[in-house]
PDB file of C-alpha atoms in Angstrom:
ATOM      1  CA  UNK A   1       0.000   0.000   0.000  1.00  0.00           C
ATOM      2  CA  UNK A   2       1.050   3.574  -0.604  1.00  0.00           C
ATOM      3  CA  UNK A   3       1.800   5.803   2.359  1.00  0.00           C
ATOM      4  CA  UNK A   4      -1.308   6.707   4.347  1.00  0.00           C
ATOM      5  CA  UNK A   5      -1.610  10.425   5.240  1.00  0.00           C
ATOM      6  CA  UNK A   6      -0.892  11.016   8.916  1.00  0.00           C
ATOM      7  CA  UNK A   7       1.052   7.800   9.430  1.00  0.00           C
ATOM      8  CA  UNK A   8       4.355   9.668   9.901  1.00  0.00           C
ATOM      9  CA  UNK A   9       3.430  13.230  10.876  1.00  0.00           C
ATOM     10  CA  UNK A  10       0.783  14.504  13.286  1.00  0.00           C
ATOM     11  CA  UNK A  11      -1.546  15.868  10.591  1.00  0.00           C
ATOM     12  CA  UNK A  12      -3.149  18.785  12.444  1.00  0.00           C
ATOM     13  CA  UNK A  13      -0.314  19.481  14.860  1.00  0.00           C
ATOM     14  CA  UNK A  14       0.112  23.030  13.563  1.00  0.00           C
ATOM     15  CA  UNK A  15      -3.342  23.872  14.948  1.00  0.00           C
ATOM     16  CA  UNK A  16      -2.613  23.106  18.611  1.00  0.00           C
ATOM     17  CA  UNK A  17      -0.798  25.346  21.100  1.00  0.00           C
ATOM     18  CA  UNK A  18       2.630  23.777  20.578  1.00  0.00           C
ATOM     19  CA  UNK A  19       2.287  23.899  16.813  1.00  0.00           C
ATOM     20  CA  UNK A  20       1.082  27.504  16.709  1.00  0.00           C
ATOM     21  CA  UNK A  21       4.066  28.551  18.811  1.00  0.00           C
ATOM     22  CA  UNK A  22       6.444  27.171  16.159  1.00  0.00           C
ATOM     23  CA  UNK A  23       4.332  28.225  13.165  1.00  0.00           C
ATOM     24  CA  UNK A  24       4.784  31.872  14.151  1.00  0.00           C
ATOM     25  CA  UNK A  25       8.439  31.581  13.075  1.00  0.00           C
ATOM     26  CA  UNK A  26       7.413  31.213   9.414  1.00  0.00           C
ATOM     27  CA  UNK A  27       4.732  33.910   9.532  1.00  0.00           C
ATOM     28  CA  UNK A  28       4.923  37.678   9.251  1.00  0.00           C
ATOM     29  CA  UNK A  29       4.337  39.588  12.481  1.00  0.00           C
ATOM     30  CA  UNK A  30       0.721  40.387  11.544  1.00  0.00           C
ATOM     31  CA  UNK A  31       0.197  36.611  11.021  1.00  0.00           C
ATOM     32  CA  UNK A  32      -1.577  37.245   7.708  1.00  0.00           C
ATOM     33  CA  UNK A  33       1.025  35.727   5.408  1.00  0.00           C
ATOM     34  CA  UNK A  34       3.944  33.337   5.500  1.00  0.00           C
ATOM     35  CA  UNK A  35       7.467  34.702   5.236  1.00  0.00           C
ATOM     36  CA  UNK A  36       9.465  34.163   2.049  1.00  0.00           C
ATOM     37  CA  UNK A  37      12.945  32.758   2.740  1.00  0.00           C
ATOM     38  CA  UNK A  38      16.095  32.806   0.633  1.00  0.00           C
ATOM     39  CA  UNK A  39      18.550  29.913   0.369  1.00  0.00           C
ATOM     40  CA  UNK A  40      20.695  31.312   3.208  1.00  0.00           C
ATOM     41  CA  UNK A  41      17.832  32.418   5.455  1.00  0.00           C
ATOM     42  CA  UNK A  42      16.040  30.440   8.134  1.00  0.00           C
ATOM     43  CA  UNK A  43      13.237  31.032  10.657  1.00  0.00           C
ATOM     44  CA  UNK A  44      14.158  32.679  13.941  1.00  0.00           C
ATOM     45  CA  UNK A  45      13.135  30.671  16.998  1.00  0.00           C
ATOM     46  CA  UNK A  46      13.938  30.948  20.718  1.00  0.00           C
ATOM     47  CA  UNK A  47      16.464  28.334  21.961  1.00  0.00           C
ATOM     48  CA  UNK A  48      13.862  26.194  23.718  1.00  0.00           C
ATOM     49  CA  UNK A  49      11.908  25.891  20.463  1.00  0.00           C
ATOM     50  CA  UNK A  50      14.767  25.192  18.046  1.00  0.00           C
ATOM     51  CA  UNK A  51      13.969  21.880  16.286  1.00  0.00           C
ATOM     52  CA  UNK A  52      16.320  19.732  14.222  1.00  0.00           C
ATOM     53  CA  UNK A  53      16.335  20.779  10.584  1.00  0.00           C
ATOM     54  CA  UNK A  54      16.068  18.435   7.604  1.00  0.00           C
ATOM     55  CA  UNK A  55      16.876  19.798   4.156  1.00  0.00           C
ATOM     56  CA  UNK A  56      15.612  18.416   0.874  1.00  0.00           C
ATOM     57  CA  UNK A  57      16.078  19.398  -2.750  1.00  0.00           C
ATOM     58  CA  UNK A  58      13.065  18.854  -5.012  1.00  0.00           C
ATOM     59  CA  UNK A  59      13.281  19.141  -8.801  1.00  0.00           C
ATOM     60  CA  UNK A  60      10.027  20.374 -10.375  1.00  0.00           C
ATOM     61  CA  UNK A  61       9.443  18.689 -13.746  1.00  0.00           C
ATOM     62  CA  UNK A  62       6.630  19.257 -16.229  1.00  0.00           C
ATOM     63  CA  UNK A  63       5.611  20.609 -19.608  1.00  0.00           C
ATOM     64  CA  UNK A  64       5.475  24.341 -20.134  1.00  0.00           C
ATOM     65  CA  UNK A  65       2.364  26.173 -18.881  1.00  0.00           C
ATOM     66  CA  UNK A  66       1.132  23.340 -16.613  1.00  0.00           C
ATOM     67  CA  UNK A  67       1.527  25.574 -13.557  1.00  0.00           C
ATOM     68  CA  UNK A  68       4.962  24.743 -12.108  1.00  0.00           C
ATOM     69  CA  UNK A  69       5.784  28.309 -11.076  1.00  0.00           C
ATOM     70  CA  UNK A  70       2.342  29.068  -9.632  1.00  0.00           C
ATOM     71  CA  UNK A  71       2.388  25.783  -7.689  1.00  0.00           C
ATOM     72  CA  UNK A  72       5.735  26.558  -6.089  1.00  0.00           C
ATOM     73  CA  UNK A  73       4.516  30.104  -5.365  1.00  0.00           C
ATOM     74  CA  UNK A  74       1.435  28.713  -3.621  1.00  0.00           C
ATOM     75  CA  UNK A  75       3.471  26.244  -1.554  1.00  0.00           C
ATOM     76  CA  UNK A  76       6.065  28.863  -0.569  1.00  0.00           C
ATOM     77  CA  UNK A  77       3.663  31.650   0.392  1.00  0.00           C
ATOM     78  CA  UNK A  78       4.497  33.857  -2.582  1.00  0.00           C
ATOM     79  CA  UNK A  79       1.950  35.677  -4.710  1.00  0.00           C
ATOM     80  CA  UNK A  80       0.421  33.307  -7.247  1.00  0.00           C
ATOM     81  CA  UNK A  81       0.989  34.794 -10.732  1.00  0.00           C
ATOM     82  CA  UNK A  82      -2.190  35.456 -12.687  1.00  0.00           C
ATOM     83  CA  UNK A  83      -0.542  35.218 -16.115  1.00  0.00           C
ATOM     84  CA  UNK A  84       1.819  32.594 -17.539  1.00  0.00           C
ATOM     85  CA  UNK A  85       5.385  33.566 -18.320  1.00  0.00           C
ATOM     86  CA  UNK A  86       8.241  31.205 -19.157  1.00  0.00           C
ATOM     87  CA  UNK A  87      10.669  30.650 -16.280  1.00  0.00           C
ATOM     88  CA  UNK A  88      14.059  31.978 -17.402  1.00  0.00           C
ATOM     89  CA  UNK A  89      16.813  29.526 -16.502  1.00  0.00           C
ATOM     90  CA  UNK A  90      16.582  27.972 -13.038  1.00  0.00           C
ATOM     91  CA  UNK A  91      14.484  29.402 -10.227  1.00  0.00           C
ATOM     92  CA  UNK A  92      14.844  28.171  -6.642  1.00  0.00           C
ATOM     93  CA  UNK A  93      12.333  28.668  -3.855  1.00  0.00           C
ATOM     94  CA  UNK A  94      12.663  27.713  -0.196  1.00  0.00           C
ATOM     95  CA  UNK A  95       9.803  26.482   1.973  1.00  0.00           C
ATOM     96  CA  UNK A  96      10.148  25.933   5.721  1.00  0.00           C
ATOM     97  CA  UNK A  97       7.546  23.670   7.289  1.00  0.00           C
ATOM     98  CA  UNK A  98       7.568  22.565  10.947  1.00  0.00           C
ATOM     99  CA  UNK A  99       5.993  19.226  11.828  1.00  0.00           C
ATOM    100  CA  UNK A 100       5.866  16.621  14.577  1.00  0.00           C
ATOM    101  CA  UNK A 101       6.994  13.023  13.970  1.00  0.00           C
ATOM    102  CA  UNK A 102       4.434  10.557  15.323  1.00  0.00           C
ATOM    103  CA  UNK A 103       6.740   7.722  16.410  1.00  0.00           C
ATOM    104  CA  UNK A 104       9.450   9.983  17.811  1.00  0.00           C
ATOM    105  CA  UNK A 105       7.060  12.484  19.412  1.00  0.00           C
ATOM    106  CA  UNK A 106       9.548  15.057  18.167  1.00  0.00           C
ATOM    107  CA  UNK A 107       9.194  18.442  16.439  1.00  0.00           C
ATOM    108  CA  UNK A 108      11.361  18.945  13.351  1.00  0.00           C
ATOM    109  CA  UNK A 109      11.756  21.675  10.739  1.00  0.00           C
ATOM    110  CA  UNK A 110      11.695  20.674   7.080  1.00  0.00           C
ATOM    111  CA  UNK A 111      13.473  22.891   4.577  1.00  0.00           C
ATOM    112  CA  UNK A 112      12.236  22.184   1.060  1.00  0.00           C
ATOM    113  CA  UNK A 113      14.209  23.651  -1.839  1.00  0.00           C
ATOM    114  CA  UNK A 114      12.153  23.628  -5.038  1.00  0.00           C
ATOM    115  CA  UNK A 115      14.176  23.836  -8.270  1.00  0.00           C
ATOM    116  CA  UNK A 116      12.105  24.942 -11.259  1.00  0.00           C
ATOM    117  CA  UNK A 117      13.586  25.240 -14.760  1.00  0.00           C
ATOM    118  CA  UNK A 118      11.909  26.703 -17.841  1.00  0.00           C
ATOM    119  CA  UNK A 119      11.182  24.307 -20.693  1.00  0.00           C
ATOM    120  CA  UNK A 120      13.183  26.370 -23.193  1.00  0.00           C
ATOM    121  CA  UNK A 121      16.159  26.541 -20.836  1.00  0.00           C
ATOM    122  CA  UNK A 122      16.121  22.748 -20.442  1.00  0.00           C
ATOM    123  CA  UNK A 123      16.123  22.290 -24.211  1.00  0.00           C
ATOM    124  CA  UNK A 124      18.671  25.003 -24.970  1.00  0.00           C
ATOM    125  CA  UNK A 125      21.290  24.451 -22.274  1.00  0.00           C
ATOM    126  CA  UNK A 126      22.695  20.988 -21.543  1.00  0.00           C
ATOM    127  CA  UNK A 127      23.806  21.893 -18.025  1.00  0.00           C
ATOM    128  CA  UNK A 128      20.372  22.883 -16.688  1.00  0.00           C
ATOM    129  CA  UNK A 129      18.897  19.394 -16.173  1.00  0.00           C
ATOM    130  CA  UNK A 130      22.050  17.963 -14.505  1.00  0.00           C
ATOM    131  CA  UNK A 131      22.164  21.007 -12.202  1.00  0.00           C
ATOM    132  CA  UNK A 132      18.529  20.511 -11.171  1.00  0.00           C
ATOM    133  CA  UNK A 133      19.031  16.786 -10.574  1.00  0.00           C
ATOM    134  CA  UNK A 134      22.374  17.084  -8.772  1.00  0.00           C
ATOM    135  CA  UNK A 135      21.890  15.748  -5.235  1.00  0.00           C
ATOM    136  CA  UNK A 136      18.110  16.009  -5.604  1.00  0.00           C
ATOM    137  CA  UNK A 137      16.124  14.104  -3.004  1.00  0.00           C
ATOM    138  CA  UNK A 138      12.877  14.106  -4.955  1.00  0.00           C
ATOM    139  CA  UNK A 139      11.279  14.899  -8.281  1.00  0.00           C
ATOM    140  CA  UNK A 140       7.822  16.445  -8.387  1.00  0.00           C
ATOM    141  CA  UNK A 141       6.331  15.528 -11.764  1.00  0.00           C
ATOM    142  CA  UNK A 142       3.521  17.819 -12.828  1.00  0.00           C
ATOM    143  CA  UNK A 143       0.482  17.838 -15.077  1.00  0.00           C
ATOM    144  CA  UNK A 144      -2.575  20.043 -15.472  1.00  0.00           C
ATOM    145  CA  UNK A 145      -6.101  18.760 -14.918  1.00  0.00           C
ATOM    146  CA  UNK A 146      -7.190  20.788 -17.957  1.00  0.00           C
ATOM    147  CA  UNK A 147      -4.469  19.379 -20.248  1.00  0.00           C
ATOM    148  CA  UNK A 148      -4.869  15.654 -20.921  1.00  0.00           C
ATOM    149  CA  UNK A 149      -1.654  15.648 -22.961  1.00  0.00           C
ATOM    150  CA  UNK A 150       0.379  16.681 -19.905  1.00  0.00           C
ATOM    151  CA  UNK A 151      -1.098  13.744 -17.955  1.00  0.00           C
ATOM    152  CA  UNK A 152      -0.498  11.236 -20.753  1.00  0.00           C
ATOM    153  CA  UNK A 153       3.091  12.494 -20.998  1.00  0.00           C
ATOM    154  CA  UNK A 154       3.927  11.563 -17.374  1.00  0.00           C
ATOM    155  CA  UNK A 155       5.443   8.091 -18.134  1.00  0.00           C
ATOM    156  CA  UNK A 156       7.644   9.590 -20.870  1.00  0.00           C
ATOM    157  CA  UNK A 157       8.573  12.453 -18.573  1.00  0.00           C
ATOM    158  CA  UNK A 158       9.614  10.072 -15.804  1.00  0.00           C
ATOM    159  CA  UNK A 159      11.734   7.897 -18.110  1.00  0.00           C
ATOM    160  CA  UNK A 160      13.359  10.979 -19.655  1.00  0.00           C
ATOM    161  CA  UNK A 161      14.223  12.630 -16.346  1.00  0.00           C
ATOM    162  CA  UNK A 162      15.267   9.641 -14.239  1.00  0.00           C
ATOM    163  CA  UNK A 163      17.354   6.529 -14.795  1.00  0.00           C
ATOM    164  CA  UNK A 164      16.054   3.296 -13.238  1.00  0.00           C
ATOM    165  CA  UNK A 165      19.053   3.277 -10.891  1.00  0.00           C
ATOM    166  CA  UNK A 166      18.271   6.738  -9.451  1.00  0.00           C
ATOM    167  CA  UNK A 167      16.776   6.220  -6.010  1.00  0.00           C
ATOM    168  CA  UNK A 168      14.875   9.450  -5.420  1.00  0.00           C
ATOM    169  CA  UNK A 169      11.467  10.151  -3.974  1.00  0.00           C
ATOM    170  CA  UNK A 170       8.852  10.543  -6.720  1.00  0.00           C
ATOM    171  CA  UNK A 171       5.406  12.079  -6.571  1.00  0.00           C
ATOM    172  CA  UNK A 172       3.020  13.796  -8.980  1.00  0.00           C
ATOM    173  CA  UNK A 173       1.232  17.116  -8.558  1.00  0.00           C
ATOM    174  CA  UNK A 174      -1.937  17.791 -10.535  1.00  0.00           C
ATOM    175  CA  UNK A 175      -2.375  21.524 -11.048  1.00  0.00           C
ATOM    176  CA  UNK A 176      -5.374  23.785 -11.728  1.00  0.00           C
ATOM    177  CA  UNK A 177      -7.670  21.590  -9.653  1.00  0.00           C
ATOM    178  CA  UNK A 178      -9.777  24.700  -9.105  1.00  0.00           C
ATOM    179  CA  UNK A 179     -10.920  24.142 -12.704  1.00  0.00           C
ATOM    180  CA  UNK A 180     -12.096  20.584 -11.967  1.00  0.00           C
ATOM    181  CA  UNK A 181     -15.390  21.251 -13.753  1.00  0.00           C
ATOM    182  CA  UNK A 182     -13.343  21.471 -16.964  1.00  0.00           C
ATOM    183  CA  UNK A 183     -11.011  18.594 -16.085  1.00  0.00           C
ATOM    184  CA  UNK A 184      -9.881  16.326 -18.909  1.00  0.00           C
ATOM    185  CA  UNK A 185      -8.613  13.703 -16.424  1.00  0.00           C
ATOM    186  CA  UNK A 186     -11.066  11.417 -14.623  1.00  0.00           C
ATOM    187  CA  UNK A 187     -10.780   9.950 -11.142  1.00  0.00           C
ATOM    188  CA  UNK A 188     -10.436   6.568 -12.826  1.00  0.00           C
ATOM    189  CA  UNK A 189      -7.376   7.885 -14.730  1.00  0.00           C
ATOM    190  CA  UNK A 190      -5.872   8.968 -11.406  1.00  0.00           C
ATOM    191  CA  UNK A 191      -6.539   5.639  -9.675  1.00  0.00           C
ATOM    192  CA  UNK A 192      -5.168   3.602 -12.584  1.00  0.00           C
ATOM    193  CA  UNK A 193      -1.992   5.692 -12.726  1.00  0.00           C
ATOM    194  CA  UNK A 194      -1.375   5.377  -8.986  1.00  0.00           C
ATOM    195  CA  UNK A 195      -2.029   1.640  -9.110  1.00  0.00           C
ATOM    196  CA  UNK A 196       0.270   1.050 -12.084  1.00  0.00           C
ATOM    197  CA  UNK A 197       3.156   3.309 -11.113  1.00  0.00           C
ATOM    198  CA  UNK A 198       2.834   3.247  -7.296  1.00  0.00           C
ATOM    199  CA  UNK A 199       3.345   7.004  -7.249  1.00  0.00           C
ATOM    200  CA  UNK A 200       0.909   9.260  -5.356  1.00  0.00           C
ATOM    201  CA  UNK A 201      -0.882  12.094  -7.121  1.00  0.00           C
ATOM    202  CA  UNK A 202      -1.486  15.290  -5.167  1.00  0.00           C
ATOM    203  CA  UNK A 203      -3.877  18.034  -6.234  1.00  0.00           C
ATOM    204  CA  UNK A 204      -3.495  21.795  -5.949  1.00  0.00           C
ATOM    205  CA  UNK A 205      -5.649  24.802  -6.776  1.00  0.00           C
ATOM    206  CA  UNK A 206      -3.479  27.358  -8.550  1.00  0.00           C
ATOM    207  CA  UNK A 207      -5.378  30.343  -7.235  1.00  0.00           C
ATOM    208  CA  UNK A 208      -5.338  32.327  -4.035  1.00  0.00           C
ATOM    209  CA  UNK A 209      -8.967  31.824  -3.058  1.00  0.00           C
ATOM    210  CA  UNK A 210      -8.797  33.028   0.538  1.00  0.00           C
ATOM    211  CA  UNK A 211      -8.752  36.445   2.168  1.00  0.00           C
ATOM    212  CA  UNK A 212      -5.329  37.523   3.413  1.00  0.00           C
ATOM    213  CA  UNK A 213      -6.820  38.023   6.880  1.00  0.00           C
ATOM    214  CA  UNK A 214      -7.885  34.364   7.008  1.00  0.00           C
ATOM    215  CA  UNK A 215      -4.701  32.727   8.258  1.00  0.00           C
ATOM    216  CA  UNK A 216      -6.422  29.472   9.160  1.00  0.00           C
ATOM    217  CA  UNK A 217      -7.796  29.044   5.635  1.00  0.00           C
ATOM    218  CA  UNK A 218      -4.362  29.609   4.096  1.00  0.00           C
ATOM    219  CA  UNK A 219      -2.668  27.002   6.270  1.00  0.00           C
ATOM    220  CA  UNK A 220      -5.554  24.554   5.970  1.00  0.00           C
ATOM    221  CA  UNK A 221      -5.117  24.645   2.208  1.00  0.00           C
ATOM    222  CA  UNK A 222      -1.354  24.158   1.956  1.00  0.00           C
ATOM    223  CA  UNK A 223      -0.711  22.124   5.128  1.00  0.00           C
ATOM    224  CA  UNK A 224      -2.005  18.790   3.728  1.00  0.00           C
ATOM    225  CA  UNK A 225       0.220  19.184   0.667  1.00  0.00           C
ATOM    226  CA  UNK A 226       3.328  20.119   2.650  1.00  0.00           C
ATOM    227  CA  UNK A 227       2.640  17.365   5.193  1.00  0.00           C
ATOM    228  CA  UNK A 228       2.325  14.794   2.412  1.00  0.00           C
ATOM    229  CA  UNK A 229       5.533  15.893   0.695  1.00  0.00           C
ATOM    230  CA  UNK A 230       7.424  15.819   4.003  1.00  0.00           C
ATOM    231  CA  UNK A 231       6.033  12.386   4.873  1.00  0.00           C
ATOM    232  CA  UNK A 232       7.179  10.973   1.528  1.00  0.00           C
ATOM    233  CA  UNK A 233      10.667  12.416   1.984  1.00  0.00           C
ATOM    234  CA  UNK A 234      10.919  11.170   5.585  1.00  0.00           C
ATOM    235  CA  UNK A 235       9.788   7.699   4.517  1.00  0.00           C
ATOM    236  CA  UNK A 236      12.468   7.625   1.794  1.00  0.00           C
ATOM    237  CA  UNK A 237      15.159   8.558   4.334  1.00  0.00           C
ATOM    238  CA  UNK A 238      13.989   5.828   6.700  1.00  0.00           C
ATOM    239  CA  UNK A 239      14.074   3.235   3.901  1.00  0.00           C
ATOM    240  CA  UNK A 240      17.558   4.285   2.753  1.00  0.00           C
ATOM    241  CA  UNK A 241      18.775   4.127   6.368  1.00  0.00           C
ATOM    242  CA  UNK A 242      17.392   0.604   6.704  1.00  0.00           C
ATOM    243  CA  UNK A 243      15.074   1.624   9.547  1.00  0.00           C
ATOM    244  CA  UNK A 244      11.904   0.573   7.730  1.00  0.00           C
ATOM    245  CA  UNK A 245      11.256  -1.855   4.894  1.00  0.00           C
ATOM    246  CA  UNK A 246      10.469  -0.609   1.423  1.00  0.00           C
ATOM    247  CA  UNK A 247       6.818  -1.032   0.391  1.00  0.00           C
ATOM    248  CA  UNK A 248       6.148  -4.462  -1.130  1.00  0.00           C
ATOM    249  CA  UNK A 249       3.640  -4.339  -3.971  1.00  0.00           C
ATOM    250  CA  UNK A 250       4.213  -7.901  -5.184  1.00  0.00           C
ATOM    251  CA  UNK A 251       1.242  -9.329  -3.293  1.00  0.00           C
ATOM    252  CA  UNK A 252      -1.198  -6.539  -4.085  1.00  0.00           C
ATOM    253  CA  UNK A 253      -4.433  -7.672  -5.623  1.00  0.00           C
ATOM    254  CA  UNK A 254      -5.248  -6.297  -9.038  1.00  0.00           C
ATOM    255  CA  UNK A 255      -7.841  -3.566  -8.671  1.00  0.00           C
ATOM    256  CA  UNK A 256     -10.850  -3.442 -10.971  1.00  0.00           C
ATOM    257  CA  UNK A 257     -12.182   0.006 -11.801  1.00  0.00           C
ATOM    258  CA  UNK A 258     -15.200  -1.235 -13.757  1.00  0.00           C
TER     259      UNK A 258
END
């Protein structure tokens, strides 16, 4: 079975007193928006609240105009762009996300570095893809719910980006889920992909559909996504360290979607 949400991290920990105390370190003083951090910046916390930090590099891969930049902006607390523009070269964004490990009963701080490269830059310059993949811990493959071609291209995208020997965390992000009424991908398509490839598909709305004064709504929207990404990365580390066994899909029953 694929990882069950909440099996590694306390899912709603950020809502309780302990969680809110740490969450303030990634928020602006007025608590309306999250802070934007550079590669060399980190949240400021008092000594008694300083958790261990775990850093991960995530390469963002997908066809042009599927919503890579707006997705990273949404996850990092930046303004979501309203118009598409090609990403020039490589763009890096840092997301800090505190969480509490269930089994360890321990608070940790995840630092997620998202590396996004424009499609033209990847085609034009040979060094861009190796730079994005260098020491990457995960690849976030992307498609748009309103572009069936981007979904059908996922297997080709995965084989083009990664060699079979590359042991990185893999997950898929479906963008523009706010336009689900116009979706060209069915829930059956999603289930069949996850069953065949054993890779989870996350969904994100590429709009800012909350008032800036509604802090709870903002965090409620992005917290499940950040928790899931952090759980997948933590699970990969535990498997590589030999602390837990890798998932065994050999005995899974074939699922019928009829």
